Tab-separated table of C-alpha atoms and ligand atoms in Angstrom:
chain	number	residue	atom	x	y	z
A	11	UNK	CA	36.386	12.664	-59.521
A	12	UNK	CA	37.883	9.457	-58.292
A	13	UNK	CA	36.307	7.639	-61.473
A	14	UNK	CA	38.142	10.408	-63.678
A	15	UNK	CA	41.568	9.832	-62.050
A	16	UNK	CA	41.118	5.912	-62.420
A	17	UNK	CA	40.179	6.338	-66.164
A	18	UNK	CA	43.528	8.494	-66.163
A	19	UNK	CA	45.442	5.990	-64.209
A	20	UNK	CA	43.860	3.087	-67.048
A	21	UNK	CA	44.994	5.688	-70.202
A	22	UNK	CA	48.387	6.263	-68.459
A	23	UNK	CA	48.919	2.032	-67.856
A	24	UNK	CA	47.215	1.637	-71.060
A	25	UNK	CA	49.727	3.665	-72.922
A	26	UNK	CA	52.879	2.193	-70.987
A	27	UNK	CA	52.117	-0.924	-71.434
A	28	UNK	CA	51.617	-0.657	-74.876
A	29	UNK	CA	54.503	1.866	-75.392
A	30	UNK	CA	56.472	-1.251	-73.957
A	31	UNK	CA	55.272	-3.819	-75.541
A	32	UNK	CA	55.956	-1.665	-78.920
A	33	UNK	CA	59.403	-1.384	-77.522
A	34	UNK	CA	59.600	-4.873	-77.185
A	35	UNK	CA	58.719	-5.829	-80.710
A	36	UNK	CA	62.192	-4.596	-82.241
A	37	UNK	CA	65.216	-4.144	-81.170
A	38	UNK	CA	65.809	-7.290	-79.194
A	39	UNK	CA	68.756	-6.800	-79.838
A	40	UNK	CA	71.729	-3.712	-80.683
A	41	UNK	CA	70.048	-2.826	-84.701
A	42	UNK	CA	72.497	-2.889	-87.320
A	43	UNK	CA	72.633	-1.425	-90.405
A	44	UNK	CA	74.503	1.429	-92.256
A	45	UNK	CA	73.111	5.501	-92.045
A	46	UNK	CA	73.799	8.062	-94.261
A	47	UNK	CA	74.901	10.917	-92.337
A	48	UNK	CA	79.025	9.855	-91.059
A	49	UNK	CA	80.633	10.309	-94.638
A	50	UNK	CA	77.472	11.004	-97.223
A	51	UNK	CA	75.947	13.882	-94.955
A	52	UNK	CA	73.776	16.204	-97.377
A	53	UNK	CA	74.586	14.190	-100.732
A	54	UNK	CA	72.443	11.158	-99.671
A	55	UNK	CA	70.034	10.197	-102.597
A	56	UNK	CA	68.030	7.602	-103.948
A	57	UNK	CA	70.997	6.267	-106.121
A	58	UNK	CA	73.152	6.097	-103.049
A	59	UNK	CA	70.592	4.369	-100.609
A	60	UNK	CA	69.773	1.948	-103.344
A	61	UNK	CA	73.860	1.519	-103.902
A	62	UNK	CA	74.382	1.331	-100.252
A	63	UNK	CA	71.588	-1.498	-100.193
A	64	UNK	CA	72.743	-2.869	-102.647
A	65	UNK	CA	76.411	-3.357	-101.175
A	66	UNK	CA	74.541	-4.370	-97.419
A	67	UNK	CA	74.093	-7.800	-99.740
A	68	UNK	CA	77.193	-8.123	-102.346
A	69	UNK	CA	79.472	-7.466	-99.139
A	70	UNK	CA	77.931	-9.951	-96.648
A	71	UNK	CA	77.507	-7.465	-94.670
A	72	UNK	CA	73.114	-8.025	-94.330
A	73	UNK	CA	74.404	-11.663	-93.736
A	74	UNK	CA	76.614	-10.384	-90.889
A	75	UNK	CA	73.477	-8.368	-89.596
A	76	UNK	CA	73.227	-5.093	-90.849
A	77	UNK	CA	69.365	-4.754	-91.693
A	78	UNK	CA	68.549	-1.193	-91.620
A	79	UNK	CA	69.502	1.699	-93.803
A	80	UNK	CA	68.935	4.255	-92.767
A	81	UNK	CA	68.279	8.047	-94.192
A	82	UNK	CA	69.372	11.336	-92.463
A	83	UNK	CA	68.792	15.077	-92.297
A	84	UNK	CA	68.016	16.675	-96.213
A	85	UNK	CA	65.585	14.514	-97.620
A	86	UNK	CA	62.699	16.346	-96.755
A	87	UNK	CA	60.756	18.556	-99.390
A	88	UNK	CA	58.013	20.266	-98.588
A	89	UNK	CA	54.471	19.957	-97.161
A	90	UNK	CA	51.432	20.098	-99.164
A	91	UNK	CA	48.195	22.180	-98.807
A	92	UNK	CA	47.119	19.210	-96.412
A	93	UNK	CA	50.304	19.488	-94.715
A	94	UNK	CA	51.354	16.089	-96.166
A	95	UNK	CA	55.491	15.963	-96.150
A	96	UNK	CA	56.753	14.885	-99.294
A	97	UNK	CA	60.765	14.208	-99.853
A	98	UNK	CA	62.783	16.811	-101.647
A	99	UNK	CA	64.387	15.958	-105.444
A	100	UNK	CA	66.867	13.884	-104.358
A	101	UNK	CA	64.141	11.195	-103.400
A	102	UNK	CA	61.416	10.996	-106.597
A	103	UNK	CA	59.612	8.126	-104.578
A	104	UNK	CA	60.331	7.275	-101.159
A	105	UNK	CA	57.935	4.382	-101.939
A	106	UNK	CA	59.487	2.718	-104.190
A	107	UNK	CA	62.430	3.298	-102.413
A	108	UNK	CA	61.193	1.214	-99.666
A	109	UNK	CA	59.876	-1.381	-101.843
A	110	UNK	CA	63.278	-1.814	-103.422
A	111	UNK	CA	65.165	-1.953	-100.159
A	112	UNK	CA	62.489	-4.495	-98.650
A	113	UNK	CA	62.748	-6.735	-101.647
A	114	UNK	CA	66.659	-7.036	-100.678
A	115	UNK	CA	65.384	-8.029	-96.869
A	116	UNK	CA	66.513	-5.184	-95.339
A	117	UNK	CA	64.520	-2.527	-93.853
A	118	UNK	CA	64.426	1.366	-93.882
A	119	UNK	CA	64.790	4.033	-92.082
A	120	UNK	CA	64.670	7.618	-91.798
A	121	UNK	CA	65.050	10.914	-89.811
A	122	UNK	CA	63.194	13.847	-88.678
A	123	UNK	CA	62.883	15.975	-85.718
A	124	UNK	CA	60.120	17.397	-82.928
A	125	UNK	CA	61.300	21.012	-84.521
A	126	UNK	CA	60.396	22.959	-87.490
A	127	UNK	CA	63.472	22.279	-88.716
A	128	UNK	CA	66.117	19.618	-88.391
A	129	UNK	CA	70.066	20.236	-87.573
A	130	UNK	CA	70.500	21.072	-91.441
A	131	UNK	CA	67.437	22.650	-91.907
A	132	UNK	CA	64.982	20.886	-93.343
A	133	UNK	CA	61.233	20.774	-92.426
A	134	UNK	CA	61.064	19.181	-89.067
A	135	UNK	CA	57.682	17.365	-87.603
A	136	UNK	CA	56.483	20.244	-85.171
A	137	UNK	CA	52.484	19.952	-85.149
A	138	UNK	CA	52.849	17.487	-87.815
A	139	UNK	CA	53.982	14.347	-85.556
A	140	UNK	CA	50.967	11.879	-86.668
A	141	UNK	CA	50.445	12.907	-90.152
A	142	UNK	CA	54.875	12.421	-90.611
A	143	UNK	CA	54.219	9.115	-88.532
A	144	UNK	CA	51.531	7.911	-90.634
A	145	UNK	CA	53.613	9.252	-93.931
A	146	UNK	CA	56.428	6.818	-92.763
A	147	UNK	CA	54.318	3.856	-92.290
A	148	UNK	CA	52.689	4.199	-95.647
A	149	UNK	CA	55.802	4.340	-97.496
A	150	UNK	CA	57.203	1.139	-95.748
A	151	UNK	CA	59.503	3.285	-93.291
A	152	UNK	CA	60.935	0.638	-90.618
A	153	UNK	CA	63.038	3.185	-88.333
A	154	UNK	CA	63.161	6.720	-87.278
A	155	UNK	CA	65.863	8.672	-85.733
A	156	UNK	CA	64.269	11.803	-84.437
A	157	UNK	CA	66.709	14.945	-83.352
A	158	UNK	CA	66.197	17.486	-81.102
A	159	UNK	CA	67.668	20.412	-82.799
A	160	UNK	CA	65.700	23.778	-83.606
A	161	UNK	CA	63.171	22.286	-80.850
A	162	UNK	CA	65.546	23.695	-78.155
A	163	UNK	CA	64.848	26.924	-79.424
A	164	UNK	CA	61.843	27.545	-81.280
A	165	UNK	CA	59.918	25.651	-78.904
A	166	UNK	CA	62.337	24.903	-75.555
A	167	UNK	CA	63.680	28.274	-75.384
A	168	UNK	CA	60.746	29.890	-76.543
A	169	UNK	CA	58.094	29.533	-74.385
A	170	UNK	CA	60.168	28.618	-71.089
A	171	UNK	CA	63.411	31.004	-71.421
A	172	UNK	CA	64.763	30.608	-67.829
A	173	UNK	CA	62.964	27.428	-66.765
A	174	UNK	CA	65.136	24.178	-66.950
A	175	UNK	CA	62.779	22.112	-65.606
A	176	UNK	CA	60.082	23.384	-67.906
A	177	UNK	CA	62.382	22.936	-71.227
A	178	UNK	CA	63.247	19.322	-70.159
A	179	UNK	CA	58.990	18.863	-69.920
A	180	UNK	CA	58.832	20.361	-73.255
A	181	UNK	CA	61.136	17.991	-74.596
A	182	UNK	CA	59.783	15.019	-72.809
A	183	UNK	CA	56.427	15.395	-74.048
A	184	UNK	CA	57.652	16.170	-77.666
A	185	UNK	CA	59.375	12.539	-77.566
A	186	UNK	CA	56.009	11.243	-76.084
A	187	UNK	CA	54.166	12.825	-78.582
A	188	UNK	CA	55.868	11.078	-81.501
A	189	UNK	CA	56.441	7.534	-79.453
A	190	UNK	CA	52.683	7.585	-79.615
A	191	UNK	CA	52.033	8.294	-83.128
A	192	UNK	CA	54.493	5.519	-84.029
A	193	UNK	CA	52.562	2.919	-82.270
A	194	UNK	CA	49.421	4.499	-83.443
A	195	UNK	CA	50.202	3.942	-86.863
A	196	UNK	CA	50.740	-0.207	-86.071
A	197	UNK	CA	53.811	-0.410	-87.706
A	198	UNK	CA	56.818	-1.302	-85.470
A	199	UNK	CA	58.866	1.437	-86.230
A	200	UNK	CA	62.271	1.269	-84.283
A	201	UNK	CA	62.403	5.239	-82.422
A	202	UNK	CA	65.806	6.223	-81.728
A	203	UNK	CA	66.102	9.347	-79.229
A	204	UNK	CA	69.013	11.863	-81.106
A	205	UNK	CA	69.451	14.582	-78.457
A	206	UNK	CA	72.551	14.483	-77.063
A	207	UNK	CA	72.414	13.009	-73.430
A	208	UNK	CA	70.200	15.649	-72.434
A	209	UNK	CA	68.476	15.167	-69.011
A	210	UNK	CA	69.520	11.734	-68.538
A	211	UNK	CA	67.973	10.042	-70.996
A	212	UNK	CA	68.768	7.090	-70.396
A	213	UNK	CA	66.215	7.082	-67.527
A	214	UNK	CA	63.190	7.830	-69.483
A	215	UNK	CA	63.613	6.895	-73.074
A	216	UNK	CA	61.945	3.417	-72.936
A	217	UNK	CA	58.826	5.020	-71.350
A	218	UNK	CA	58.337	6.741	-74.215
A	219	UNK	CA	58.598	3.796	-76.487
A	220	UNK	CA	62.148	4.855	-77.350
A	221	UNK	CA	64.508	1.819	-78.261
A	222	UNK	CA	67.403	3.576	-78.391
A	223	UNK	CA	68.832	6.681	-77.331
A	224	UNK	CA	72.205	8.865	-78.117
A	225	UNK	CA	74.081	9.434	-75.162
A	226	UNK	CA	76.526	11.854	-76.097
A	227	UNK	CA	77.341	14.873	-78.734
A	228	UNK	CA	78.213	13.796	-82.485
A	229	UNK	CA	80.786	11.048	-83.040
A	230	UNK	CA	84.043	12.431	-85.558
A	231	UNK	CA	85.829	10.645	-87.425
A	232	UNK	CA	89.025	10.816	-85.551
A	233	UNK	CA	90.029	8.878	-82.257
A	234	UNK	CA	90.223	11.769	-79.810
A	235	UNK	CA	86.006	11.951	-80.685
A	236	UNK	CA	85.611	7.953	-80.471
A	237	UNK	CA	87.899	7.728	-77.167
A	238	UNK	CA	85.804	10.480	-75.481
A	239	UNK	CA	82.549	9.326	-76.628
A	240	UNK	CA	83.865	5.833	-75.199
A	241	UNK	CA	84.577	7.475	-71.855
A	242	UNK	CA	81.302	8.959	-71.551
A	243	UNK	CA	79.620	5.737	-71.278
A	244	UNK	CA	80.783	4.581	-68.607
A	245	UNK	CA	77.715	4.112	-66.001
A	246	UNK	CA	75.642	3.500	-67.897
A	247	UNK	CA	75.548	0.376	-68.186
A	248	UNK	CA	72.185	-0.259	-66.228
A	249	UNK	CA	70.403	1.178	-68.651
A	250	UNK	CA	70.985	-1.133	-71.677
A	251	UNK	CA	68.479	-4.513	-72.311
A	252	UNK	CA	66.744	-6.126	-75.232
A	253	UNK	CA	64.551	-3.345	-76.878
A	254	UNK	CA	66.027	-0.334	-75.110
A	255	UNK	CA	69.746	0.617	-75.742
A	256	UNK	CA	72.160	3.652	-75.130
A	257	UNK	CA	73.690	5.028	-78.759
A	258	UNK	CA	76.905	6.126	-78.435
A	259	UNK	CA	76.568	6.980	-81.900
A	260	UNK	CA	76.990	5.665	-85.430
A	261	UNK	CA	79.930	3.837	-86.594
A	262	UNK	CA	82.679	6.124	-87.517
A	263	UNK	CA	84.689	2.971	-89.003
A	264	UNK	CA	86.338	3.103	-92.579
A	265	UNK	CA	85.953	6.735	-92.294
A	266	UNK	CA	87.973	10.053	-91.543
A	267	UNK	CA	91.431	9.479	-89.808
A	268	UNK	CA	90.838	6.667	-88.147
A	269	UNK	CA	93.533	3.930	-88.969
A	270	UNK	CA	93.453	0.339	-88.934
A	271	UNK	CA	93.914	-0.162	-85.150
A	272	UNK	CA	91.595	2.405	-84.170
A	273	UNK	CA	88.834	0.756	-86.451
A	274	UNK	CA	89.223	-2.613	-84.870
A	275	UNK	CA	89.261	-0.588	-81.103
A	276	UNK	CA	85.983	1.418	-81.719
A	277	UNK	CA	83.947	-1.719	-83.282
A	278	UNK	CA	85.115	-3.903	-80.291
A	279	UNK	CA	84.621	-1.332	-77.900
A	280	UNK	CA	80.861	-0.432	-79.486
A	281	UNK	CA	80.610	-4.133	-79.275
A	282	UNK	CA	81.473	-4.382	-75.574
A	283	UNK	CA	78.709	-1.774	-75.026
A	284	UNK	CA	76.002	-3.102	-76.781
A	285	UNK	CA	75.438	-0.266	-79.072
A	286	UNK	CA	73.252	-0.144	-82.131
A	287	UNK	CA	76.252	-0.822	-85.097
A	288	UNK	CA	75.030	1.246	-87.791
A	289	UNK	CA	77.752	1.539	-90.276
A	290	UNK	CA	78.480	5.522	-91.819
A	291	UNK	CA	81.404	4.884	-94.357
A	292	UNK	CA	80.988	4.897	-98.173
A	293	UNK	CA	80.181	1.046	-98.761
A	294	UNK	CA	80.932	0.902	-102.771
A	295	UNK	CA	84.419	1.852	-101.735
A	296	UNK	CA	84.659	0.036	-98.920
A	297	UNK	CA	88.856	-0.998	-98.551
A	298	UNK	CA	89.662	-4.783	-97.444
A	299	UNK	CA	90.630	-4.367	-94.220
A	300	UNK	CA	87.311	-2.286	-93.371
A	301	UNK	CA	84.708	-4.545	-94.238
A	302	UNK	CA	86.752	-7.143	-92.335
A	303	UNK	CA	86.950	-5.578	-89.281
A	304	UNK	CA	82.717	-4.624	-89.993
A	305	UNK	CA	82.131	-8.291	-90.808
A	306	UNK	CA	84.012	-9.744	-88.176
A	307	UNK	CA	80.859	-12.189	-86.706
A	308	UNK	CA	82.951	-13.161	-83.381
A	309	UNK	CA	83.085	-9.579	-82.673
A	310	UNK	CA	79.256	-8.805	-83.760
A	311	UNK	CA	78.330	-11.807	-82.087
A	312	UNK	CA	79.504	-9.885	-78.220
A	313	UNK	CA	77.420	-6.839	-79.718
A	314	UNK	CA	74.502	-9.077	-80.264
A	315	UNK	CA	74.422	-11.250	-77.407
A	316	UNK	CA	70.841	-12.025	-76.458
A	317	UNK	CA	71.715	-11.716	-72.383
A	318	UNK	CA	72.042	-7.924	-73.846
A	319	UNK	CA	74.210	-6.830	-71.079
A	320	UNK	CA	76.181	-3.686	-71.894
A	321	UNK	CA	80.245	-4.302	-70.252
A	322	UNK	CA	81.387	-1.912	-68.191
A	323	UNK	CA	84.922	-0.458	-67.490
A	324	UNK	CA	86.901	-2.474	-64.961
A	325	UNK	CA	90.151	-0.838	-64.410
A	326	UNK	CA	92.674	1.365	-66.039
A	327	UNK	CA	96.321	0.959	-65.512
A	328	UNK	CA	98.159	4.341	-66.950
A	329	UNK	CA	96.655	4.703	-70.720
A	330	UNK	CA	95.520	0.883	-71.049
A	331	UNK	CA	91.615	0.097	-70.002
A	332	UNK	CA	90.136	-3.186	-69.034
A	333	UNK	CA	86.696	-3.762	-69.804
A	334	UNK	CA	84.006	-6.943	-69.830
A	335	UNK	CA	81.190	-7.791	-70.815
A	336	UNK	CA	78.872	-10.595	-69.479
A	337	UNK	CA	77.147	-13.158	-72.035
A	338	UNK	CA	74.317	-15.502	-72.273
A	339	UNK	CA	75.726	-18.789	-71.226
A	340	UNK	CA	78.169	-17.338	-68.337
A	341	UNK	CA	80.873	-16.448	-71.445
A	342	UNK	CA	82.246	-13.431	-71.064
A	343	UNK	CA	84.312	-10.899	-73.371
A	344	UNK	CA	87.324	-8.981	-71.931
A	345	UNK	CA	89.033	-5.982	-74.352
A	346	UNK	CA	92.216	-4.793	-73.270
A	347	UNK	CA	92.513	-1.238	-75.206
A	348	UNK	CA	95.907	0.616	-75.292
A	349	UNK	CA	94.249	4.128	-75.533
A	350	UNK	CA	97.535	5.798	-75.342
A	351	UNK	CA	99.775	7.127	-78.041
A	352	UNK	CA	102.915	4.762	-77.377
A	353	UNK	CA	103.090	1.587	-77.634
A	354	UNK	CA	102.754	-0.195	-74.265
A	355	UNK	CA	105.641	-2.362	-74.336
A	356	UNK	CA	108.431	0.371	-72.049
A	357	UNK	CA	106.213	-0.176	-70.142
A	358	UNK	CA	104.509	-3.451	-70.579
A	359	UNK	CA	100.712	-3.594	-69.047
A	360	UNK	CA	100.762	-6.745	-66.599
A	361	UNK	CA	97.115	-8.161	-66.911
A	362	UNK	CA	95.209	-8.579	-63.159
A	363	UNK	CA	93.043	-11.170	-62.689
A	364	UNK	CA	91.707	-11.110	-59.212
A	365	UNK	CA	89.968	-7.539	-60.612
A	366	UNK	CA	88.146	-9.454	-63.329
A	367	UNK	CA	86.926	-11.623	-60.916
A	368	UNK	CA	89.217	-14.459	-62.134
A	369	UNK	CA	91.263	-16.980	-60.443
A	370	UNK	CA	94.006	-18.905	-62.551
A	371	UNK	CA	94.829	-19.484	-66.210
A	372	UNK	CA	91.084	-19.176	-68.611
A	373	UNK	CA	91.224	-20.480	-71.845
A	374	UNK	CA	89.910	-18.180	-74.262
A	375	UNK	CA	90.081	-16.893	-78.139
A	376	UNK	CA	91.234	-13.584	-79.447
A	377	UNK	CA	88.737	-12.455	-81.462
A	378	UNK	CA	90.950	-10.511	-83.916
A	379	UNK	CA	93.457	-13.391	-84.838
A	380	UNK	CA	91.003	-16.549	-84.552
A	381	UNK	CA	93.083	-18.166	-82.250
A	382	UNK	CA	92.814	-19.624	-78.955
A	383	UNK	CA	95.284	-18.017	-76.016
A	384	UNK	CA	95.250	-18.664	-72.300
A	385	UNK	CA	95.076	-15.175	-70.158
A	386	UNK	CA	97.283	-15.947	-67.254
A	387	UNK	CA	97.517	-13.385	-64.231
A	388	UNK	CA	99.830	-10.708	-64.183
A	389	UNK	CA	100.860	-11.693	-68.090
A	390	UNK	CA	102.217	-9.044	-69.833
A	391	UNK	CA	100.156	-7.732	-72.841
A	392	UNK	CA	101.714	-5.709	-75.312
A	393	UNK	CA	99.730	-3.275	-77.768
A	394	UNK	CA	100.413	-0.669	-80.154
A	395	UNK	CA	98.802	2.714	-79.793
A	396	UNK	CA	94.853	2.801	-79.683
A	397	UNK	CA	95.377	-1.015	-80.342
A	398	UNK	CA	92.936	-3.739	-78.550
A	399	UNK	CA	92.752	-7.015	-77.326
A	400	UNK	CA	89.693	-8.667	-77.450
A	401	UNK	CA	89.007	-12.038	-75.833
A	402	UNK	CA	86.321	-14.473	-75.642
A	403	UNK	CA	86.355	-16.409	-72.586
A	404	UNK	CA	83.414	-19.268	-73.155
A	405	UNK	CA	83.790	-20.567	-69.092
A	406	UNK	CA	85.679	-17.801	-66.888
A	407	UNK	CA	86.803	-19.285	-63.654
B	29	LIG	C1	72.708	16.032	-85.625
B	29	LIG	C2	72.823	14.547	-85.290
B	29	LIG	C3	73.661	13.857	-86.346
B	29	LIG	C4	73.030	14.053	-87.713
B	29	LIG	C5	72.843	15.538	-87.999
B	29	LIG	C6	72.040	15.767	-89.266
B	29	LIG	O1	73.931	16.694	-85.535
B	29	LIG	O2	73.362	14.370	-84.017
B	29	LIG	O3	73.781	12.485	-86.057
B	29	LIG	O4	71.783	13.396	-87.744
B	29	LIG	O5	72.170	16.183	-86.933
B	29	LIG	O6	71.806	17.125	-89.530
């Protein structure tokens, strides 16, 4: 008996230790790239994941660090009388896919779920997991978003109706279940956890090999969805570190309603929290001032700090938030973010020092003009609605 639990224990060590060191592989830090879903949703096809490649290189944006691309619910097909998954008409050959998005140096990635079907229902990986994982790593497949959906109830609800506990077990194990048949296959395969939040995640996703994690319901387009989502992070903080990071969601920027300030706002704020920066607008039409604010490498630079500290909020004075971040080499970035619908200048926003842990005048650079400024205490800082100020401070006193 004792023998049998130690052999248990070994497995169990065995398998964290290796689901770690898969973890450990990729994702050192934040992954960039671009994903299909934020403006393409079900009209993602070869042409446009080849296009969107494509433009990851003319734009300078796989320069500035987006690497992945990343497809999302509806390219699935169906399974064949071995239960192989093949992708629907929109992809003729995910391998050659692969093999043209590798020869750019970039990397792919795709989506499934531990259902039968996905959120737009497609054919999800339930009782499939290692013959979809081993699918994936024969066609080159470099990432893999996995979503709860239908799970909850063809499989949660199902067979434990009125037991939380049990659900939350039933999901667990289904994120296990596909963390191992990543590693199995010896491909490092970046898993990204898409359910929501749901029983904390953030506490258990890197034991199941998971290097990233959504912390929240679906990011919109529109600044009421980004300023929430934003909210929501707060505390979690701890979680974040090279390999394992909390996904507020995709990028939202260039898309929907959002205007010019609100861009530059949600990429410096997904900056300050070290989430993964996967692009979602429609690259080939791509305006100006969008791949600007996306190429911006001060601002990715915070995101991709190797320290891989995720800021925090410090204060909030009426609608205006303070928040840092720490960086490798003692630096440390500070975004002032007028989240309000005026602009703050009525009633100008006096900067505080003392609850930043500064103490006198700190030379710095705004990361949005280029140029060098001087935060003083109690300076007033004045910003136009859902407008930010980000600053790089290189040796905070
Ligand atoms: C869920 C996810 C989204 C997207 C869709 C696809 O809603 O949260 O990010 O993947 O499914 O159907």
């Amino acid at each position: 008996m004792r023998k049998f639990s130690l052999s248990v224990v070994a497995v169990f060590a065995a398998f964290s230790f290796a689901a770690i060191l898969h973890s450990q592989e990729v994702a050192q830090t934040p992954p960039m790239g671009w994903n299909s879903w934020n403006y393409f949703a079900s009209k993602v096809d070869d042409k446009g994941v080849r296009a969107a490649a494509d433009e990851l290189v003319s734009t300078g944006m796989k320069d500035a660090g987006y690497i992945y691309v990343n497809i999302d619910d509806t390219w699935q097909g169906k399974r064949d009388e071995n239960g192989v998954l093949h992708a629907n008409e929109k992809f003729p050959d995910m391998k050659a896919l692969a093999d043209y998005v590798h020869s750019k140096g970039l990397k792919l990635g795709i989506y499934s779920g531990p259902g039968e079907k996905t959120c737009a229902g497609y054919e999800g990986s339930l009782g499939h997991e290692e013959q979809d994982a081993k699918t994936y790593a024969e066609w080159g497949i470099d990432y893999l978003k996995y979503d709860l959906c239908s799970f909850r109830k063809d499989t949660m609800a199902a067979k434990a109706p009125n037991d939380q506990a049990a659900q939350m077990k039933l999901m667990y194990d289904a994120y296990v279940k596909m963390g191992k048949a990543l590693k199995a296959t010896g491909r490092p395969i970046v898993y990204s956890l898409c359910q929501y939040g749901w029983d904390a995640v953030w506490e258990w996703a890197p034991q199941v090999g998971g290097n990233l994690w959504r912390t929240t319901g679906d990011i919109q387009a529109n600044w009421n969805s980004v300023y929430a989502i934003l909210s929501e992070q707060e505390g979690l903080e701890s979680y974040a570190g090279p390999g394992h990071w909390n996904d507020p969601d995709m990028l939202e920027v260039g898309n929907g309603k959002l205007n010019v300030r609100e861009n530059r706002s949600h990429f410096s704020m997904w900056a300050i929290l070290a989430a993964p920066l996967l692009a979602g607008n429609d690259l080939p039409n791509m305006k100006p001032e969008v791949k600007e604010i996306l190429t911006n490498k001060d601002v990715i630079a915070i995101n991709q700090d190797k320290l891989g500290k995720q800021g925090h909020r410090v204060y909030s004075e009426g609608e205006v938030d303070v928040w840092e971040r720490d960086l490798s080499g003692g630096a440390k970035a500070i975004a002032v973010l007028n989240a309000g619908s005026d602009r703050v200048s009525t009633h100008p926003f006096h900067l505080r020092l003392a609850k930043l842990g500064l103490n006198g005048p700190q030379k710095g650079r705004d990361l949005w003009t280029g140029k060098d400024v001087t935060l003083t205490d109690n300076m007033a800082i004045e910003l136009q609605s859902h407008d930010i100020l980000l600053v790089k401070i290189d040796n905070p006193k």
